[in-house]
CSV table of C-alpha atoms in Angstrom, one decimal:
chain,number,residue,atom,x,y,z
A,3,UNK,CA,130.4,-38.5,81.5
A,4,UNK,CA,133.5,-37.0,80.4
A,5,UNK,CA,132.4,-33.6,78.7
A,6,UNK,CA,132.2,-30.4,79.9
A,7,UNK,CA,129.0,-29.3,81.3
A,8,UNK,CA,127.2,-26.3,80.7
A,9,UNK,CA,126.2,-24.3,84.1
A,10,UNK,CA,124.4,-21.6,84.6
A,11,UNK,CA,126.6,-19.9,87.0
A,12,UNK,CA,129.4,-18.3,86.4
A,13,UNK,CA,132.6,-20.3,87.4
A,14,UNK,CA,135.6,-17.3,87.9
A,15,UNK,CA,139.4,-18.9,88.0
A,16,UNK,CA,141.6,-15.1,87.8
A,17,UNK,CA,144.6,-14.9,86.4
A,18,UNK,CA,146.0,-13.7,89.7
A,19,UNK,CA,145.5,-16.9,91.3
A,20,UNK,CA,146.9,-20.2,90.7
A,21,UNK,CA,145.6,-22.5,87.8
A,22,UNK,CA,143.0,-24.8,89.8
A,23,UNK,CA,142.6,-28.2,88.7
A,24,UNK,CA,139.7,-30.1,89.5
A,25,UNK,CA,138.0,-27.1,91.0
A,26,UNK,CA,136.8,-23.5,90.4
A,27,UNK,CA,138.5,-20.7,92.5
A,28,UNK,CA,135.3,-19.0,93.1
A,29,UNK,CA,131.2,-19.4,91.3
A,30,UNK,CA,128.9,-16.9,91.3
A,31,UNK,CA,125.5,-18.6,91.6
A,32,UNK,CA,122.3,-17.2,89.5
A,33,UNK,CA,119.2,-16.9,91.3
A,34,UNK,CA,117.1,-19.8,92.1
A,35,UNK,CA,116.4,-22.3,94.7
A,36,UNK,CA,119.3,-23.6,96.9
A,37,UNK,CA,119.6,-26.9,97.9
A,38,UNK,CA,121.7,-28.1,101.0
A,39,UNK,CA,123.2,-31.7,100.8
A,40,UNK,CA,124.0,-33.5,103.6
A,41,UNK,CA,127.1,-35.2,103.4
A,42,UNK,CA,127.5,-38.5,101.7
A,43,UNK,CA,129.4,-41.1,102.2
A,44,UNK,CA,130.3,-44.1,100.2
A,45,UNK,CA,127.3,-46.1,101.8
A,46,UNK,CA,125.1,-48.5,99.4
A,47,UNK,CA,121.2,-48.5,100.1
A,48,UNK,CA,121.4,-51.3,102.7
A,49,UNK,CA,123.7,-48.6,104.8
A,50,UNK,CA,126.8,-50.6,104.6
A,51,UNK,CA,130.0,-48.8,103.3
A,52,UNK,CA,130.8,-49.9,99.8
A,53,UNK,CA,134.2,-50.5,99.2
A,54,UNK,CA,137.5,-50.6,101.2
A,55,UNK,CA,139.5,-48.4,98.9
A,56,UNK,CA,139.4,-44.5,99.3
A,57,UNK,CA,138.6,-44.4,95.2
A,58,UNK,CA,135.6,-46.9,95.9
A,59,UNK,CA,134.2,-44.9,98.4
A,60,UNK,CA,134.9,-42.0,96.8
A,61,UNK,CA,132.8,-43.0,93.8
A,62,UNK,CA,130.1,-44.5,95.7
A,63,UNK,CA,129.9,-41.1,97.8
A,64,UNK,CA,129.6,-39.3,94.2
A,65,UNK,CA,126.8,-41.7,93.3
A,66,UNK,CA,124.9,-40.8,96.4
A,67,UNK,CA,125.5,-37.0,95.9
A,68,UNK,CA,123.7,-37.4,92.5
A,69,UNK,CA,120.8,-39.3,93.5
A,70,UNK,CA,120.1,-36.7,96.7
A,71,UNK,CA,120.3,-34.1,93.5
A,72,UNK,CA,118.0,-35.8,91.5
A,73,UNK,CA,115.5,-36.5,94.4
A,74,UNK,CA,115.5,-32.8,94.9
A,75,UNK,CA,115.2,-31.9,91.1
A,76,UNK,CA,118.7,-30.4,90.6
A,77,UNK,CA,121.6,-31.4,88.5
A,78,UNK,CA,125.2,-31.8,88.6
A,79,UNK,CA,125.8,-28.4,87.0
A,80,UNK,CA,123.8,-26.8,89.6
A,81,UNK,CA,126.5,-27.5,92.0
A,82,UNK,CA,128.3,-24.3,93.3
A,83,UNK,CA,130.2,-25.7,96.3
A,84,UNK,CA,131.9,-29.1,97.4
A,85,UNK,CA,133.3,-30.1,100.5
A,86,UNK,CA,135.5,-33.3,100.3
A,87,UNK,CA,136.6,-34.9,104.0
A,88,UNK,CA,138.7,-37.6,103.9
A,89,UNK,CA,140.3,-40.0,106.9
A,90,UNK,CA,143.9,-39.7,105.2
A,91,UNK,CA,145.3,-37.0,102.7
A,92,UNK,CA,148.0,-39.7,101.7
A,93,UNK,CA,145.6,-42.3,100.7
A,94,UNK,CA,143.6,-39.7,98.5
A,95,UNK,CA,146.9,-38.3,96.9
A,96,UNK,CA,147.8,-42.2,95.9
A,97,UNK,CA,144.1,-42.4,94.5
A,98,UNK,CA,143.9,-39.2,92.9
A,99,UNK,CA,144.0,-40.9,89.7
A,100,UNK,CA,141.1,-43.3,90.1
A,101,UNK,CA,139.6,-40.6,92.0
A,102,UNK,CA,139.8,-38.5,89.2
A,103,UNK,CA,138.3,-40.9,87.0
A,104,UNK,CA,135.1,-41.3,89.5
A,105,UNK,CA,134.5,-37.7,90.2
A,106,UNK,CA,134.6,-37.4,86.3
A,107,UNK,CA,131.8,-40.3,86.2
A,108,UNK,CA,129.4,-38.8,88.3
A,109,UNK,CA,129.8,-35.0,88.1
A,110,UNK,CA,131.5,-34.8,84.3
A,111,UNK,CA,134.0,-31.7,83.9
A,112,UNK,CA,132.0,-29.5,86.1
A,113,UNK,CA,134.4,-28.0,88.9
A,114,UNK,CA,132.2,-26.0,91.8
A,115,UNK,CA,134.2,-24.2,94.3
A,116,UNK,CA,135.7,-26.7,96.7
A,117,UNK,CA,138.1,-27.8,99.6
A,118,UNK,CA,139.9,-31.4,100.4
A,119,UNK,CA,140.1,-31.7,104.4
A,120,UNK,CA,141.5,-34.1,106.3
A,121,UNK,CA,139.3,-35.5,109.0
A,122,UNK,CA,140.4,-37.5,112.2
A,123,UNK,CA,137.3,-39.6,111.3
A,124,UNK,CA,133.9,-40.0,109.9
A,125,UNK,CA,130.4,-40.8,111.8
A,126,UNK,CA,130.8,-44.7,110.5
A,127,UNK,CA,134.1,-46.0,111.4
A,128,UNK,CA,134.7,-47.6,107.9
A,129,UNK,CA,134.0,-44.6,105.6
A,130,UNK,CA,137.2,-43.2,104.6
A,131,UNK,CA,135.6,-40.1,102.6
A,132,UNK,CA,132.5,-37.9,102.9
A,133,UNK,CA,131.0,-35.4,99.9
A,134,UNK,CA,129.0,-32.3,101.4
A,135,UNK,CA,127.6,-30.2,98.3
A,136,UNK,CA,125.3,-27.2,97.7
A,137,UNK,CA,123.3,-26.4,94.6
A,138,UNK,CA,121.2,-23.7,93.2
A,139,UNK,CA,118.7,-24.5,90.9
A,140,UNK,CA,118.5,-21.3,88.5
């Protein structure tokens, strides 16, 4: 899914801010129903963490986000906000190429407003990444 996605929402990246790479500085959501997604880790359907690396877990967590969106009747282009929690910023940076590829495989080139945060741990001690999102179905 390495393509741009048309979004009903206005993605804003003013020239007065640094050029974003892989995110938008602001999103003006169009009127619609809001979907709040719980944090998704790299859990397979059996509840076990799928993958040992940051990029493997990111890919599974992203697939889980897409699955939750689908179940709610929403689509990737409806995402307006994404927060990515990782247990190691250094490991995330080292895997950034693979993570970027996994991101595009699941979300295309739709980049909502995002934040990347390092946390000391996640509920499942084996989890390295958790993705939490908000979508607005226009």
